[in-house]
mmCIF file of C-alpha atoms in Angstrom:
data_model
loop_
_atom_site.group_PDB
_atom_site.id
_atom_site.type_symbol
_atom_site.label_atom_id
_atom_site.label_comp_id
_atom_site.label_asym_id
_atom_site.label_seq_id
_atom_site.Cartn_x
_atom_site.Cartn_y
_atom_site.Cartn_z
ATOM 1 C CA MET A 1 -79.779 -53.570 -54.489
ATOM 2 C CA ALA A 2 -80.657 -57.048 -55.738
ATOM 3 C CA GLU A 3 -78.428 -58.688 -58.295
ATOM 4 C CA VAL A 4 -79.948 -59.339 -61.704
ATOM 5 C CA VAL A 5 -79.553 -63.005 -62.624
ATOM 6 C CA ASP A 6 -79.538 -64.239 -66.213
ATOM 7 C CA GLN A 7 -81.996 -67.126 -66.029
ATOM 8 C CA THR A 8 -81.533 -68.362 -69.591
ATOM 9 C CA ASN A 9 -78.940 -70.979 -68.620
ATOM 10 C CA LEU A 10 -80.617 -72.148 -65.416
ATOM 11 C CA SER A 11 -82.658 -75.310 -65.021
ATOM 12 C CA ASP A 12 -86.309 -75.070 -63.981
ATOM 13 C CA GLU A 13 -85.312 -76.361 -60.556
ATOM 14 C CA GLU A 14 -82.665 -73.644 -60.143
ATOM 15 C CA VAL A 15 -85.136 -70.939 -61.194
ATOM 16 C CA ALA A 16 -87.688 -72.235 -58.665
ATOM 17 C CA ARG A 17 -85.034 -72.090 -55.941
ATOM 18 C CA LEU A 18 -84.220 -68.485 -56.859
ATOM 19 C CA TYR A 19 -87.808 -67.450 -56.236
ATOM 20 C CA GLN A 20 -87.989 -69.409 -52.982
ATOM 21 C CA ILE A 21 -85.022 -67.600 -51.453
ATOM 22 C CA ALA A 22 -86.014 -64.128 -52.634
ATOM 23 C CA ALA A 23 -87.144 -61.937 -49.764
ATOM 24 C CA PRO A 24 -90.754 -60.821 -50.034
ATOM 25 C CA ILE A 25 -91.333 -57.179 -50.854
ATOM 26 C CA THR A 26 -93.269 -55.430 -48.132
ATOM 27 C CA ALA A 27 -94.867 -52.046 -48.637
ATOM 28 C CA VAL A 28 -97.686 -50.156 -47.026
ATOM 29 C CA THR A 29 -100.661 -49.550 -49.301
ATOM 30 C CA THR A 30 -102.254 -46.134 -48.977
ATOM 31 C CA ASN A 31 -104.611 -43.838 -50.839
ATOM 32 C CA ALA A 32 -103.584 -40.387 -52.023
ATOM 33 C CA SER A 33 -105.503 -37.828 -54.032
ATOM 34 C CA THR A 34 -102.992 -34.981 -53.945
ATOM 35 C CA ILE A 35 -99.334 -34.703 -54.858
ATOM 36 C CA GLN A 36 -96.791 -31.982 -54.279
ATOM 37 C CA ILE A 37 -93.248 -31.975 -55.617
ATOM 38 C CA THR A 38 -90.518 -29.986 -53.919
ATOM 39 C CA TRP A 39 -86.769 -29.861 -54.381
ATOM 40 C CA ALA A 40 -84.384 -30.437 -51.492
ATOM 41 C CA GLY A 41 -80.811 -30.108 -52.680
ATOM 42 C CA ASN A 42 -80.255 -32.733 -55.349
ATOM 43 C CA ASP A 43 -83.402 -34.667 -54.449
ATOM 44 C CA ALA A 44 -86.958 -34.284 -55.579
ATOM 45 C CA VAL A 45 -89.420 -34.918 -52.788
ATOM 46 C CA LEU A 46 -92.845 -36.260 -53.775
ATOM 47 C CA LEU A 47 -95.464 -35.677 -51.091
ATOM 48 C CA PHE A 48 -98.575 -37.792 -51.569
ATOM 49 C CA GLY A 49 -101.549 -36.879 -49.441
ATOM 50 C CA ARG A 50 -105.265 -36.894 -48.952
ATOM 51 C CA PRO A 51 -107.588 -34.185 -47.666
ATOM 52 C CA GLN A 52 -108.476 -34.376 -44.006
ATOM 53 C CA PRO A 53 -111.600 -32.444 -42.951
ATOM 54 C CA LEU A 54 -111.289 -30.282 -39.866
ATOM 55 C CA LEU A 55 -113.822 -29.510 -37.167
ATOM 56 C CA LEU A 56 -114.040 -26.202 -35.304
ATOM 57 C CA PRO A 57 -114.594 -26.164 -31.510
ATOM 58 C CA ASP A 58 -118.210 -25.081 -32.083
ATOM 59 C CA GLY A 59 -118.809 -28.124 -34.298
ATOM 60 C CA GLY A 60 -118.697 -26.162 -37.534
ATOM 61 C CA MET A 61 -116.395 -26.861 -40.441
ATOM 62 C CA PRO A 62 -113.811 -24.338 -41.656
ATOM 63 C CA PRO A 63 -113.732 -23.435 -45.374
ATOM 64 C CA PHE A 64 -110.490 -25.386 -45.844
ATOM 65 C CA GLN A 65 -109.070 -28.831 -45.205
ATOM 66 C CA ARG A 66 -105.752 -30.081 -43.941
ATOM 67 C CA THR A 67 -103.632 -32.389 -46.091
ATOM 68 C CA GLU A 68 -102.586 -35.610 -44.379
ATOM 69 C CA PHE A 69 -99.404 -36.845 -46.049
ATOM 70 C CA THR A 70 -99.573 -40.589 -46.570
ATOM 71 C CA ALA A 71 -96.280 -41.126 -48.408
ATOM 72 C CA ILE A 72 -93.101 -39.109 -48.824
ATOM 73 C CA ILE A 73 -90.717 -40.274 -51.533
ATOM 74 C CA HIS A 74 -87.241 -38.881 -52.177
ATOM 75 C CA MET A 75 -85.613 -39.442 -55.566
ATOM 76 C CA SER A 76 -82.922 -37.879 -57.716
ATOM 77 C CA GLN A 77 -83.820 -35.576 -60.595
ATOM 78 C CA GLN A 78 -82.758 -38.329 -62.979
ATOM 79 C CA SER A 79 -85.041 -40.875 -61.316
ATOM 80 C CA LEU A 80 -87.905 -38.367 -61.291
ATOM 81 C CA LYS A 81 -87.410 -37.784 -65.032
ATOM 82 C CA ASP A 82 -87.483 -41.558 -65.674
ATOM 83 C CA PHE A 83 -90.542 -41.887 -63.418
ATOM 84 C CA SER A 84 -92.356 -39.137 -65.344
ATOM 85 C CA LEU A 85 -91.671 -40.903 -68.652
ATOM 86 C CA VAL A 86 -92.918 -44.247 -67.309
ATOM 87 C CA VAL A 87 -96.082 -42.629 -65.903
ATOM 88 C CA ALA A 88 -96.711 -40.642 -69.122
ATOM 89 C CA ASN A 89 -96.386 -43.843 -71.160
ATOM 90 C CA ALA A 90 -98.740 -45.745 -68.841
ATOM 91 C CA ILE A 91 -101.345 -42.968 -69.047
ATOM 92 C CA ALA A 92 -101.042 -42.748 -72.847
ATOM 93 C CA ASN A 93 -101.616 -46.514 -73.107
ATOM 94 C CA TYR A 94 -104.621 -46.326 -70.770
ATOM 95 C CA GLU A 95 -106.161 -43.397 -72.664
ATOM 96 C CA ALA A 96 -105.610 -45.112 -76.014
ATOM 97 C CA ARG A 97 -107.615 -48.037 -74.702
ATOM 98 C CA PHE A 98 -110.311 -46.352 -72.608
ATOM 99 C CA GLY A 99 -110.415 -42.681 -73.639
ATOM 100 C CA GLU A 100 -108.972 -39.455 -72.323
ATOM 101 C CA ILE A 101 -108.746 -38.899 -68.586
ATOM 102 C CA VAL A 102 -109.924 -35.379 -67.781
ATOM 103 C CA THR A 103 -109.395 -33.813 -64.372
ATOM 104 C CA GLU A 104 -109.834 -30.289 -63.090
ATOM 105 C CA PHE A 105 -106.032 -29.882 -63.103
ATOM 106 C CA SER A 106 -105.560 -31.258 -66.637
ATOM 107 C CA ARG A 107 -108.403 -29.040 -67.894
ATOM 108 C CA ARG A 108 -106.799 -25.918 -66.370
ATOM 109 C CA SER A 109 -103.374 -26.920 -67.727
ATOM 110 C CA SER A 110 -104.686 -27.338 -71.278
ATOM 111 C CA ASP A 111 -106.675 -24.064 -71.049
ATOM 112 C CA SER A 112 -103.548 -22.100 -70.085
ATOM 113 C CA GLN A 113 -101.505 -23.373 -73.053
#
């Protein structure tokens, strides 16, 4: 894990050097429209995926799709709790600015309560 550096007592030149030696963050960007959460021991496993249409041998399409997982993230229950709070706050801020986000899932969830 990277060390947090207090930059308040550093010169502008020293701060510039810090950013020059920092390793770039590399991550694969992917799209996902589905999420599943499972528990594996003490870890939560977040499975992000997208639907993948299937084709039958006769050229027809079955009445279901396969999920292609594009990202699998393991995190502790504590990290998942923190993540949920950060996401909830981000969504609340977005909705306060642009209006409520309504999805089929959120509609069903609010109907069942």
